[in-house]
N, CA, C and O atoms as a Tinker XYZ file with bonds, in Angstrom:
   492  protein
     1  N     -1.866000    9.824000  -14.293000    73     2
     2  CA    -2.870000    8.771000  -14.252000    64     1     3
     3  C     -2.628000    7.912000  -13.019000    63     2     4     5
     4  O     -1.500000    7.484000  -12.773000    81     3
     5  N     -3.677000    7.658000  -12.245000    73     3     6
     6  CA    -3.471000    6.970000  -10.981000    64     5     7
     7  C     -3.870000    5.506000  -10.995000    63     6     8     9
     8  O     -3.606000    4.803000  -10.020000    81     7
     9  N     -4.489000    5.020000  -12.052000    73     7    10
    10  CA    -4.839000    3.617000  -12.130000    64     9    11
    11  C     -6.162000    3.257000  -11.494000    63    10    12    13
    12  O     -6.584000    2.103000  -11.576000    81    11
    13  N     -6.836000    4.214000  -10.855000    73    11    14
    14  CA    -8.114000    3.942000  -10.204000    64    13    15
    15  C     -9.220000    4.072000  -11.229000    63    14    16    17
    16  O     -9.270000    5.052000  -11.972000    81    15
    17  N    -10.111000    3.086000  -11.277000    73    15    18
    18  CA   -11.225000    3.165000  -12.208000    64    17    19
    19  C    -12.267000    4.136000  -11.685000    63    18    20    21
    20  O    -12.281000    4.483000  -10.504000    81    19
    21  N    -13.122000    4.559000  -12.569000    73    19    22
    22  CA   -14.193000    5.479000  -12.210000    64    21    23
    23  C    -15.136000    4.811000  -11.225000    63    22    24    25
    24  O    -15.625000    3.714000  -11.497000    81    23
    25  N    -15.408000    5.450000  -10.071000    73    23    26
    26  CA   -16.316000    4.849000   -9.102000    64    25    27
    27  C    -17.747000    4.778000   -9.613000    63    26    28    29
    28  O    -18.560000    4.041000   -9.056000    81    27
    29  N    -18.069000    5.517000  -10.647000    73    27    30
    30  CA   -19.416000    5.513000  -11.202000    64    29    31
    31  C    -19.506000    4.464000  -12.305000    63    30    32    33
    32  O    -19.819000    4.780000  -13.452000    81    31
    33  N    -19.231000    3.227000  -11.950000    73    31    34
    34  CA   -19.190000    2.160000  -12.943000    64    33    35
    35  C    -20.425000    1.270000  -12.901000    63    34    36    37
    36  O    -20.408000    0.143000  -13.395000    81    35
    37  N    -21.503000    1.792000  -12.303000    73    35    38
    38  CA   -22.726000    1.020000  -12.263000    64    37    39
    39  C    -22.831000    0.113000  -11.064000    63    38    40    41
    40  O    -23.801000   -0.637000  -10.954000    81    39
    41  N    -21.870000    0.152000  -10.159000    73    39    42
    42  CA   -21.937000   -0.674000   -8.965000    64    41    43
    43  C    -22.218000    0.211000   -7.768000    63    42    44    45
    44  O    -22.066000    1.431000   -7.841000    81    43
    45  N    -22.628000   -0.399000   -6.666000    73    43    46
    46  CA   -22.887000    0.380000   -5.461000    64    45    47
    47  C    -21.935000   -0.060000   -4.364000    63    46    48    49
    48  O    -20.999000   -0.815000   -4.628000    81    47
    49  N    -22.153000    0.393000   -3.149000    73    47    50
    50  CA   -21.252000    0.079000   -2.046000    64    49    51
    51  C    -21.193000   -1.407000   -1.733000    63    50    52    53
    52  O    -20.251000   -1.860000   -1.084000    81    51
    53  N    -22.169000   -2.167000   -2.176000    73    51    54
    54  CA   -22.190000   -3.602000   -1.907000    64    53    55
    55  C    -21.443000   -4.399000   -2.980000    63    54    56    57
    56  O    -21.483000   -5.629000   -2.970000    81    55
    57  N    -20.767000   -3.716000   -3.903000    73    55    58
    58  CA   -20.084000   -4.403000   -4.991000    64    57    59
    59  C    -18.992000   -5.321000   -4.458000    63    58    60    61
    60  O    -18.520000   -5.178000   -3.330000    81    59
    61  N    -18.611000   -6.259000   -5.300000    73    59    62
    62  CA   -17.538000   -7.183000   -4.940000    64    61    63
    63  C    -16.202000   -6.466000   -4.964000    63    62    64    65
    64  O    -16.075000   -5.380000   -5.530000    81    63
    65  N    -15.233000   -7.069000   -4.359000    73    63    66
    66  CA   -13.883000   -6.513000   -4.344000    64    65    67
    67  C    -13.334000   -6.546000   -2.942000    63    66    68    69
    68  O    -14.077000   -6.591000   -1.962000    81    67
    69  N    -12.031000   -6.524000   -2.862000    73    67    70
    70  CA   -11.337000   -6.502000   -1.577000    64    69    71
    71  C    -11.459000   -5.086000   -1.015000    63    70    72    73
    72  O    -11.046000   -4.135000   -1.680000    81    71
    73  N    -12.014000   -4.915000    0.190000    73    71    74
    74  CA   -12.167000   -3.559000    0.726000    64    73    75
    75  C    -10.832000   -2.982000    1.201000    63    74    76    77
    76  O    -10.010000   -3.677000    1.797000    81    75
    77  N    -10.645000   -1.701000    0.921000    73    75    78
    78  CA    -9.445000   -0.985000    1.368000    64    77    79
    79  C     -9.854000    0.394000    1.856000    63    78    80    81
    80  O    -10.809000    0.989000    1.358000    81    79
    81  N     -9.122000    0.883000    2.827000    73    79    82
    82  CA    -9.457000    2.147000    3.467000    64    81    83
    83  C     -8.441000    3.223000    3.108000    63    82    84    85
    84  O     -7.237000    3.054000    3.305000    81    83
    85  N     -8.944000    4.327000    2.578000    73    83    86
    86  CA    -8.134000    5.514000    2.339000    64    85    87
    87  C     -8.313000    6.391000    3.566000    63    86    88    89
    88  O     -9.411000    6.889000    3.814000    81    87
    89  N     -7.250000    6.588000    4.336000    73    87    90
    90  CA    -7.354000    7.261000    5.629000    64    89    91
    91  C     -7.315000    8.778000    5.523000    63    90    92    93
    92  O     -7.833000    9.466000    6.403000    81    91
    93  N     -6.715000    9.313000    4.470000    73    91    94
    94  CA    -6.651000   10.754000    4.248000    64    93    95
    95  C     -6.611000   10.995000    2.744000    63    94    96    97
    96  O     -6.012000   10.213000    2.006000    81    95
    97  N     -7.239000   12.059000    2.292000    73    95    98
    98  CA    -7.228000   12.400000    0.865000    64    97    99
    99  C     -5.812000   12.609000    0.335000    63    98   100   101
   100  O     -5.580000   12.476000   -0.866000    81    99
   101  N     -4.867000   12.932000    1.210000    73    99   102
   102  CA    -3.478000   13.168000    0.810000    64   101   103
   103  C     -2.691000   11.875000    0.624000    63   102   104   105
   104  O     -1.621000   11.895000    0.014000    81   103
   105  N     -3.192000   10.754000    1.133000    73   103   106
   106  CA    -2.451000    9.491000    1.129000    64   105   107
   107  C     -2.197000    8.978000   -0.283000    63   106   108   109
   108  O     -3.004000    9.181000   -1.189000    81   107
   109  N     -1.055000    8.306000   -0.451000    73   107   110
   110  CA    -0.779000    7.619000   -1.710000    64   109   111
   111  C     -0.765000    6.099000   -1.520000    63   110   112   113
   112  O     -0.371000    5.359000   -2.421000    81   111
   113  N     -1.202000    5.639000   -0.334000    73   111   114
   114  CA    -1.419000    4.216000   -0.063000    64   113   115
   115  C     -2.782000    4.040000    0.601000    63   114   116   117
   116  O     -3.316000    4.959000    1.222000    81   115
   117  N     -3.327000    2.838000    0.452000    73   115   118
   118  CA    -4.548000    2.445000    1.157000    64   117   119
   119  C     -4.220000    1.230000    2.012000    63   118   120   121
   120  O     -3.218000    0.555000    1.776000    81   119
   121  N     -5.061000    0.949000    3.005000    73   119   122
   122  CA    -4.884000   -0.201000    3.887000    64   121   123
   123  C     -5.926000   -1.250000    3.534000    63   122   124   125
   124  O     -7.123000   -0.963000    3.554000    81   123
   125  N     -5.482000   -2.478000    3.208000    73   123   126
   126  CA    -6.411000   -3.544000    2.852000    64   125   127
   127  C     -7.081000   -4.118000    4.092000    63   126   128   129
   128  O     -6.423000   -4.387000    5.097000    81   127
   129  N     -8.392000   -4.302000    4.013000    73   127   130
   130  CA    -9.169000   -4.850000    5.122000    64   129   131
   131  C     -9.413000   -6.345000    4.969000    63   130   132   133
   132  O    -10.050000   -6.964000    5.820000    81   131
   133  N     -8.908000   -6.921000    3.891000    73   131   134
   134  CA    -8.886000   -8.366000    3.639000    64   133   135
   135  C     -7.641000   -8.627000    2.802000    63   134   136   137
   136  O     -7.182000   -7.732000    2.092000    81   135
   137  N     -7.084000   -9.831000    2.868000    73   135   138
   138  CA    -5.927000  -10.114000    2.018000    64   137   139
   139  C     -6.334000  -10.112000    0.547000    63   138   140   141
   140  O     -7.483000  -10.405000    0.215000    81   139
   141  N     -5.399000   -9.784000   -0.325000    73   139   142
   142  CA    -5.665000   -9.767000   -1.768000    64   141   143
   143  C     -4.628000  -10.614000   -2.483000    63   142   144   145
   144  O     -3.482000  -10.719000   -2.047000    81   143
   145  N     -5.041000  -11.207000   -3.572000    73   143   146
   146  CA    -4.134000  -11.917000   -4.471000    64   145   147
   147  C     -3.908000  -11.039000   -5.697000    63   146   148   149
   148  O     -4.733000  -10.186000   -6.025000    81   147
   149  N     -2.789000  -11.255000   -6.361000    73   147   150
   150  CA    -2.488000  -10.497000   -7.580000    64   149   151
   151  C     -3.676000  -10.578000   -8.536000    63   150   152   153
   152  O     -4.181000  -11.665000   -8.813000    81   151
   153  N     -4.116000   -9.436000   -9.033000    73   151   154
   154  CA    -5.222000   -9.373000   -9.978000    64   153   155
   155  C     -6.579000   -9.142000   -9.341000    63   154   156   157
   156  O     -7.534000   -8.801000  -10.038000    81   155
   157  N     -6.686000   -9.322000   -8.020000    73   155   158
   158  CA    -7.964000   -9.061000   -7.341000    64   157   159
   159  C     -8.341000   -7.593000   -7.469000    63   158   160   161
   160  O     -7.477000   -6.716000   -7.461000    81   159
   161  N     -9.623000   -7.339000   -7.585000    73   159   162
   162  CA   -10.120000   -5.968000   -7.589000    64   161   163
   163  C    -10.175000   -5.472000   -6.150000    63   162   164   165
   164  O    -10.750000   -6.129000   -5.283000    81   163
   165  N     -9.583000   -4.326000   -5.900000    73   163   166
   166  CA    -9.592000   -3.711000   -4.575000    64   165   167
   167  C    -10.524000   -2.509000   -4.642000    63   166   168   169
   168  O    -10.379000   -1.643000   -5.504000    81   167
   169  N    -11.473000   -2.471000   -3.730000    73   167   170
   170  CA   -12.483000   -1.410000   -3.685000    64   169   171
   171  C    -12.086000   -0.393000   -2.621000    63   170   172   173
   172  O    -11.955000   -0.741000   -1.448000    81   171
   173  N    -11.895000    0.858000   -3.022000    73   171   174
   174  CA   -11.502000    1.925000   -2.106000    64   173   175
   175  C    -12.767000    2.438000   -1.428000    63   174   176   177
   176  O    -13.569000    3.136000   -2.048000    81   175
   177  N    -12.945000    2.091000   -0.149000    73   175   178
   178  CA   -14.187000    2.405000    0.561000    64   177   179
   179  C    -14.403000    3.892000    0.748000    63   178   180   181
   180  O    -15.488000    4.400000    0.462000    81   179
   181  N    -13.406000    4.588000    1.217000    73   179   182
   182  CA   -13.602000    5.982000    1.582000    64   181   183
   183  C    -13.277000    6.957000    0.456000    63   182   184   185
   184  O    -13.594000    8.142000    0.552000    81   183
   185  N    -12.655000    6.473000   -0.595000    73   183   186
   186  CA   -12.282000    7.364000   -1.679000    64   185   187
   187  C    -13.001000    7.069000   -2.978000    63   186   188   189
   188  O    -12.943000    7.857000   -3.922000    81   187
   189  N    -13.678000    5.935000   -3.026000    73   187   190
   190  CA   -14.368000    5.542000   -4.243000    64   189   191
   191  C    -13.422000    4.914000   -5.250000    63   190   192   193
   192  O    -12.211000    5.126000   -5.196000    81   191
   193  N    -13.969000    4.157000   -6.146000    73   191   194
   194  CA   -13.206000    3.545000   -7.215000    64   193   195
   195  C    -12.629000    2.195000   -6.853000    63   194   196   197
   196  O    -12.754000    1.722000   -5.723000    81   195
   197  N    -11.999000    1.590000   -7.834000    73   195   198
   198  CA   -11.366000    0.290000   -7.666000    64   197   199
   199  C     -9.988000    0.323000   -8.316000    63   198   200   201
   200  O     -9.686000    1.184000   -9.142000    81   199
   201  N     -9.168000   -0.635000   -7.919000    73   199   202
   202  CA    -7.810000   -0.752000   -8.430000    64   201   203
   203  C     -7.415000   -2.217000   -8.338000    63   202   204   205
   204  O     -7.691000   -2.865000   -7.328000    81   203
   205  N     -6.776000   -2.752000   -9.370000    73   203   206
   206  CA    -6.331000   -4.145000   -9.341000    64   205   207
   207  C     -5.062000   -4.275000   -8.506000    63   206   208   209
   208  O     -4.144000   -3.464000   -8.623000    81   207
   209  N     -5.021000   -5.299000   -7.664000    73   207   210
   210  CA    -3.816000   -5.583000   -6.874000    64   209   211
   211  C     -2.729000   -6.092000   -7.817000    63   210   212   213
   212  O     -2.959000   -7.033000   -8.577000    81   211
   213  N     -1.559000   -5.484000   -7.774000    73   211   214
   214  CA    -0.440000   -5.892000   -8.615000    64   213   215
   215  C      0.358000   -7.031000   -7.987000    63   214   216   217
   216  O      1.158000   -7.682000   -8.659000    81   215
   217  N      0.133000   -7.268000   -6.685000    73   215   218
   218  CA     0.844000   -8.297000   -5.923000    64   217   219
   219  C     -0.141000   -8.974000   -4.981000    63   218   220   221
   220  O     -1.264000   -8.501000   -4.803000    81   219
   221  N      0.281000  -10.079000   -4.380000    73   219   222
   222  CA    -0.449000  -10.624000   -3.236000    64   221   223
   223  C     -0.135000   -9.712000   -2.058000    63   222   224   225
   224  O      1.027000   -9.386000   -1.812000    81   223
   225  N     -1.178000   -9.298000   -1.324000    73   223   226
   226  CA    -0.999000   -8.332000   -0.241000    64   225   227
   227  C     -1.689000   -8.869000    1.007000    63   226   228   229
   228  O     -2.883000   -9.167000    0.970000    81   227
   229  N     -0.952000   -8.997000    2.116000    73   227   230
   230  CA    -1.539000   -9.514000    3.359000    64   229   231
   231  C     -2.572000   -8.562000    3.968000    63   230   232   233
   232  O     -2.611000   -7.369000    3.663000    81   231
   233  N     -3.389000   -9.124000    4.821000    73   231   234
   234  CA    -4.391000   -8.384000    5.584000    64   233   235
   235  C     -3.755000   -7.209000    6.317000    63   234   236   237
   236  O     -2.699000   -7.356000    6.933000    81   235
   237  N     -4.390000   -6.053000    6.252000    73   235   238
   238  CA    -3.979000   -4.808000    6.929000    64   237   239
   239  C     -2.669000   -4.218000    6.415000    63   238   240   241
   240  O     -2.108000   -3.323000    7.047000    81   239
   241  N     -2.184000   -4.698000    5.294000    73   239   242
   242  CA    -0.971000   -4.114000    4.719000    64   241   243
   243  C     -1.343000   -3.025000    3.723000    63   242   244   245
   244  O     -2.507000   -2.860000    3.361000    81   243
   245  N     -0.336000   -2.291000    3.294000    73   243   246
   246  CA    -0.528000   -1.140000    2.424000    64   245   247
   247  C     -0.422000   -1.534000    0.957000    63   246   248   249
   248  O      0.339000   -2.427000    0.582000    81   247
   249  N     -1.218000   -0.831000    0.131000    73   247   250
   250  CA    -1.169000   -0.964000   -1.316000    64   249   251
   251  C     -1.028000    0.435000   -1.904000    63   250   252   253
   252  O     -1.681000    1.375000   -1.450000    81   251
   253  N     -0.173000    0.569000   -2.917000    73   251   254
   254  CA     0.004000    1.861000   -3.581000    64   253   255
   255  C     -1.278000    2.244000   -4.307000    63   254   256   257
   256  O     -1.807000    1.475000   -5.110000    81   255
   257  N     -1.759000    3.424000   -4.017000    73   255   258
   258  CA    -2.978000    3.937000   -4.633000    64   257   259
   259  C     -2.705000    4.446000   -6.044000    63   258   260   261
   260  O     -3.597000    4.467000   -6.892000    81   259
   261  N     -1.477000    4.851000   -6.280000    73   259   262
   262  CA    -1.026000    5.358000   -7.575000    64   261   263
   263  C      0.461000    5.042000   -7.691000    63   262   264   265
   264  O      1.065000    4.546000   -6.740000    81   263
   265  N      1.048000    5.322000   -8.837000    73   263   266
   266  CA     2.488000    5.144000   -9.010000    64   265   267
   267  C      3.220000    6.030000   -8.005000    63   266   268   269
   268  O      2.916000    7.215000   -7.873000    81   267
   269  N      4.183000    5.448000   -7.301000    73   267   270
   270  CA     5.021000    6.180000   -6.350000    64   269   271
   271  C      6.458000    6.047000   -6.844000    63   270   272   273
   272  O      6.980000    4.938000   -6.955000    81   271
   273  N      7.087000    7.162000   -7.135000    73   271   274
   274  CA     8.443000    7.109000   -7.687000    64   273   275
   275  C      9.489000    6.903000   -6.596000    63   274   276   277
   276  O      9.272000    7.233000   -5.430000    81   275
   277  N     10.632000    6.349000   -7.005000    73   275   278
   278  CA    11.753000    6.119000   -6.090000    64   277   279
   279  C     12.083000    7.423000   -5.372000    63   278   280   281
   280  O     12.159000    8.482000   -5.995000    81   279
   281  N     12.277000    7.341000   -4.062000    73   279   282
   282  CA    12.604000    8.458000   -3.168000    64   281   283
   283  C     11.413000    9.346000   -2.825000    63   282   284   285
   284  O     11.548000   10.282000   -2.036000    81   283
   285  N     10.250000    9.065000   -3.406000    73   283   286
   286  CA     9.056000    9.854000   -3.076000    64   285   287
   287  C      8.578000    9.494000   -1.668000    63   286   288   289
   288  O      8.700000    8.346000   -1.239000    81   287
   289  N      8.043000   10.466000   -0.968000    73   287   290
   290  CA     7.504000   10.249000    0.370000    64   289   291
   291  C      6.207000    9.463000    0.279000    63   290   292   293
   292  O      5.352000    9.757000   -0.556000    81   291
   293  N      6.063000    8.454000    1.147000    73   291   294
   294  CA     4.837000    7.663000    1.236000    64   293   295
   295  C      3.996000    8.248000    2.368000    63   294   296   297
   296  O      4.479000    8.446000    3.483000    81   295
   297  N      2.733000    8.519000    2.058000    73   295   298
   298  CA     1.821000    9.139000    3.015000    64   297   299
   299  C      0.712000    8.180000    3.421000    63   298   300   301
   300  O      0.064000    7.564000    2.574000    81   299
   301  N      0.504000    8.063000    4.728000    73   299   302
   302  CA    -0.600000    7.300000    5.306000    64   301   303
   303  C     -1.071000    8.098000    6.512000    63   302   304   305
   304  O     -0.248000    8.637000    7.252000    81   303
   305  N     -2.369000    8.182000    6.721000    73   303   306
   306  CA    -2.962000    9.031000    7.772000    64   305   307
   307  C     -2.698000   10.509000    7.480000    63   306   308   309
   308  O     -2.847000   11.339000    8.378000    81   307
   309  N     -2.312000   10.862000    6.252000    73   307   310
   310  CA    -1.930000   12.224000    5.938000    64   309   311
   311  C     -0.561000   12.581000    6.475000    63   310   312   313
   312  O     -0.193000   13.755000    6.519000    81   311
   313  N      0.205000   11.563000    6.889000    73   311   314
   314  CA     1.513000   11.747000    7.523000    64   313   315
   315  C      2.573000   10.997000    6.714000    63   314   316   317
   316  O      2.320000    9.903000    6.208000    81   315
   317  N      3.750000   11.588000    6.598000    73   315   318
   318  CA     4.868000   10.913000    5.935000    64   317   319
   319  C      5.326000    9.745000    6.804000    63   318   320   321
   320  O      5.774000    9.943000    7.933000    81   319
   321  N      5.213000    8.521000    6.269000    73   319   322
   322  CA     5.620000    7.337000    7.038000    64   321   323
   323  C      6.923000    6.741000    6.526000    63   322   324   325
   324  O      7.526000    5.901000    7.195000    81   323
   325  N      7.365000    7.171000    5.340000    73   323   326
   326  CA     8.593000    6.625000    4.793000    64   325   327
   327  C      8.865000    7.145000    3.404000    63   326   328   329
   328  O      8.195000    8.051000    2.909000    81   327
   329  N      9.878000    6.542000    2.783000    73   327   330
   330  CA    10.310000    6.930000    1.449000    64   329   331
   331  C     10.416000    5.665000    0.607000    63   330   332   333
   332  O     10.892000    4.631000    1.077000    81   331
   333  N      9.969000    5.759000   -0.636000    73   331   334
   334  CA    10.042000    4.615000   -1.547000    64   333   335
   335  C     11.494000    4.290000   -1.871000    63   334   336   337
   336  O     12.254000    5.170000   -2.277000    81   335
   337  N     11.882000    3.023000   -1.694000    73   335   338
   338  CA    13.239000    2.566000   -2.015000    64   337   339
   339  C     13.412000    2.383000   -3.522000    63   338   340   341
   340  O     14.531000    2.376000   -4.035000    81   339
   341  N     12.292000    2.235000   -4.218000    73   339   342
   342  CA    12.282000    1.967000   -5.655000    64   341   343
   343  C     10.962000    2.481000   -6.204000    63   342   344   345
   344  O     10.075000    2.851000   -5.434000    81   343
   345  N     10.819000    2.510000   -7.529000    73   343   346
   346  CA     9.529000    2.840000   -8.119000    64   345   347
   347  C      8.519000    1.789000   -7.682000    63   346   348   349
   348  O      8.812000    0.594000   -7.690000    81   347
   349  N      7.328000    2.242000   -7.301000    73   347   350
   350  CA     6.274000    1.340000   -6.845000    64   349   351
   351  C      5.058000    1.568000   -7.729000    63   350   352   353
   352  O      4.484000    2.657000   -7.706000    81   351
   353  N      4.648000    0.565000   -8.512000    73   351   354
   354  CA     3.490000    0.755000   -9.384000    64   353   355
   355  C      2.178000    0.812000   -8.605000    63   354   356   357
   356  O      2.085000    0.301000   -7.489000    81   355
   357  N      1.181000    1.431000   -9.198000    73   355   358
   358  CA    -0.157000    1.444000   -8.605000    64   357   359
   359  C     -0.609000    0.005000   -8.387000    63   358   360   361
   360  O     -0.437000   -0.838000   -9.267000    81   359
   361  N     -1.183000   -0.279000   -7.228000    73   359   362
   362  CA    -1.672000   -1.615000   -6.910000    64   361   363
   363  C     -0.653000   -2.520000   -6.246000    63   362   364   365
   364  O     -0.990000   -3.632000   -5.841000    81   363
   365  N      0.597000   -2.065000   -6.123000    73   363   366
   366  CA     1.657000   -2.900000   -5.539000    64   365   367
   367  C      1.606000   -2.879000   -4.016000    63   366   368   369
   368  O      1.135000   -1.922000   -3.402000    81   367
   369  N      2.105000   -3.961000   -3.428000    73   367   370
   370  CA     2.259000   -4.076000   -1.978000    64   369   371
   371  C      3.342000   -3.098000   -1.545000    63   370   372   373
   372  O      4.424000   -3.074000   -2.130000    81   371
   373  N      3.065000   -2.297000   -0.535000    73   371   374
   374  CA     4.040000   -1.351000    0.011000    64   373   375
   375  C      4.399000   -1.833000    1.409000    63   374   376   377
   376  O      3.558000   -1.870000    2.308000    81   375
   377  N      5.677000   -2.206000    1.574000    73   375   378
   378  CA     6.126000   -2.776000    2.843000    64   377   379
   379  C      7.646000   -2.602000    2.941000    63   378   380   381
   380  O      8.223000   -1.811000    2.195000    81   379
   381  N      8.286000   -3.317000    3.833000    73   379   382
   382  CA     9.713000   -3.141000    4.110000    64   381   383
   383  C     10.612000   -3.369000    2.893000    63   382   384   385
   384  O     11.705000   -2.806000    2.828000    81   383
   385  N     10.178000   -4.175000    1.939000    73   383   386
   386  CA    11.009000   -4.458000    0.771000    64   385   387
   387  C     11.123000   -3.263000   -0.167000    63   386   388   389
   388  O     12.083000   -3.179000   -0.934000    81   387
   389  N     10.166000   -2.335000   -0.124000    73   387   390
   390  CA    10.214000   -1.189000   -1.030000    64   389   391
   391  C      9.954000    0.147000   -0.330000    63   390   392   393
   392  O      9.754000    1.170000   -0.985000    81   391
   393  N      9.957000    0.130000    1.003000    73   391   394
   394  CA     9.698000    1.330000    1.795000    64   393   395
   395  C     10.751000    1.477000    2.883000    63   394   396   397
   396  O     10.966000    0.561000    3.677000    81   395
   397  N     11.397000    2.620000    2.916000    73   395   398
   398  CA    12.300000    2.964000    4.014000    64   397   399
   399  C     11.452000    3.708000    5.035000    63   398   400   401
   400  O     11.025000    4.835000    4.786000    81   399
   401  N     11.210000    3.088000    6.172000    73   399   402
   402  CA    10.299000    3.642000    7.172000    64   401   403
   403  C     10.906000    4.830000    7.902000    63   402   404   405
   404  O     12.073000    4.800000    8.294000    81   403
   405  N     10.102000    5.881000    8.083000    73   403   406
   406  CA    10.485000    7.009000    8.931000    64   405   407
   407  C     10.094000    6.731000   10.378000    63   406   408   409
   408  O     10.574000    7.393000   11.298000    81   407
   409  N      9.218000    5.745000   10.572000    73   407   410
   410  CA     8.652000    5.504000   11.890000    64   409   411
   411  C      9.561000    4.688000   12.791000    63   410   412   413
   412  O      9.516000    4.827000   14.013000    81   411
   413  N     10.383000    3.842000   12.195000    73   411   414
   414  CA    11.214000    2.964000   13.001000    64   413   415
   415  C     12.418000    2.537000   12.172000    63   414   416   417
   416  O     12.290000    1.676000   11.302000    81   415
   417  N     13.566000    3.117000   12.421000    73   415   418
   418  CA    14.760000    2.806000   11.637000    64   417   419
   419  C     15.130000    1.336000   11.667000    63   418   420   421
   420  O     15.656000    0.819000   10.682000    81   419
   421  N     14.870000    0.648000   12.771000    73   419   422
   422  CA    15.270000   -0.757000   12.853000    64   421   423
   423  C     14.503000   -1.627000   11.867000    63   422   424   425
   424  O     14.951000   -2.733000   11.563000    81   423
   425  N     13.354000   -1.163000   11.351000    73   423   426
   426  CA    12.577000   -1.975000   10.415000    64   425   427
   427  C     13.362000   -2.284000    9.150000    63   426   428   429
   428  O     13.079000   -3.287000    8.495000    81   427
   429  N     14.332000   -1.465000    8.786000    73   427   430
   430  CA    15.111000   -1.723000    7.580000    64   429   431
   431  C     16.016000   -2.944000    7.725000    63   430   432   433
   432  O     16.560000   -3.422000    6.730000    81   431
   433  N     16.188000   -3.457000    8.942000    73   431   434
   434  CA    17.023000   -4.632000    9.185000    64   433   435
   435  C     16.200000   -5.903000    9.399000    63   434   436   437
   436  O     16.768000   -6.960000    9.673000    81   435
   437  N     14.876000   -5.820000    9.280000    73   435   438
   438  CA    14.025000   -6.972000    9.573000    64   437   439
   439  C     13.644000   -7.715000    8.310000    63   438   440   441
   440  O     13.416000   -7.110000    7.262000    81   439
   441  N     13.576000   -9.049000    8.419000    73   439   442
   442  CA    13.113000   -9.883000    7.321000    64   441   443
   443  C     11.673000   -9.522000    6.994000    63   442   444   445
   444  O     10.854000   -9.320000    7.891000    81   443
   445  N     11.375000   -9.443000    5.724000    73   443   446
   446  CA    10.066000   -9.033000    5.238000    64   445   447
   447  C      8.923000   -9.875000    5.790000    63   446   448   449
   448  O      7.871000   -9.332000    6.128000    81   447
   449  N      9.104000  -11.187000    5.888000    73   447   450
   450  CA     8.012000  -12.077000    6.287000    64   449   451
   451  C      8.069000  -12.516000    7.741000    63   450   452   453
   452  O      7.027000  -12.717000    8.366000    81   451
   453  N      9.270000  -12.667000    8.289000    73   451   454
   454  CA     9.375000  -13.220000    9.646000    64   453   455
   455  C      9.616000  -12.174000   10.720000    63   454   456   457
   456  O      9.343000  -12.413000   11.896000    81   455
   457  N     10.126000  -11.012000   10.321000    73   455   458
   458  CA    10.459000   -9.985000   11.300000    64   457   459
   459  C     11.789000  -10.225000   11.993000    63   458   460   461
   460  O     12.149000   -9.487000   12.911000    81   459
   461  N     12.528000  -11.252000   11.566000    73   459   462
   462  CA    13.821000  -11.577000   12.167000    64   461   463
   463  C     14.855000  -10.541000   11.731000    63   462   464   465
   464  O     14.887000  -10.146000   10.566000    81   463
   465  N     15.692000  -10.105000   12.659000    73   463   466
   466  CA    16.762000   -9.153000   12.371000    64   465   467
   467  C     17.754000   -9.812000   11.417000    63   466   468   469
   468  O     18.252000  -10.900000   11.703000    81   467
   469  N     18.044000   -9.170000   10.293000    73   467   470
   470  CA    18.886000   -9.779000    9.262000    64   469   471
   471  C     20.236000   -9.112000    9.063000    63   470   472   473
   472  O     21.021000   -9.573000    8.235000    81   471
   473  N     20.534000   -8.052000    9.786000    73   471   474
   474  CA    21.795000   -7.428000    9.464000    64   473   475
   475  C     22.347000   -6.445000   10.458000    63   474   476   477
   476  O     23.454000   -5.945000   10.257000    81   475
   477  N     21.655000   -6.150000   11.489000    73   475   478
   478  CA    22.168000   -5.181000   12.449000    64   477   479
   479  C     23.265000   -5.840000   13.265000    63   478   480   481
   480  O     23.093000   -6.940000   13.791000    81   479
   481  N     24.386000   -5.158000   13.363000    73   479   482
   482  CA    25.516000   -5.671000   14.132000    64   481   483
   483  C     25.861000   -4.680000   15.228000    63   482   484   485
   484  O     25.996000   -3.482000   14.979000    81   483
   485  N     25.999000   -5.181000   16.422000    73   483   486
   486  CA    26.392000   -4.342000   17.554000    64   485   487
   487  C     27.820000   -4.707000   17.933000    63   486   488   489
   488  O     28.110000   -5.868000   18.219000    81   487
   489  N     28.694000   -3.740000   17.936000    73   487   490
   490  CA    30.094000   -4.008000   18.271000    64   489   491
   491  C     30.556000   -3.058000   19.339000    63   490   492
   492  O     31.711000   -3.119000   19.762000    81   491
């Protein structure tokens, strides 16, 4: 079960909800096109359906499209971008706190909100 409601719910493309983009049918995350607050309805533009945001999610950040288990590969653009550090529920914010990035190893040392390096030591 992926947590996405049936897109045939009597609404059309102009329905309310935070718009999100599914970039590839293989993806298990979507990209929010507006910020969302916990409980907001997120409308999947390219894949259809809606999903409630489980967290507050900043503009252009990722949201889990379905449950992603710990160590599972996270896909965006149809490409593996990282691995889940923990179980991630459908609708949750996917970012440095719960994603080990394949794209940039240094991201694991950056503060979630400020981007400040929090632990890399050069000796």
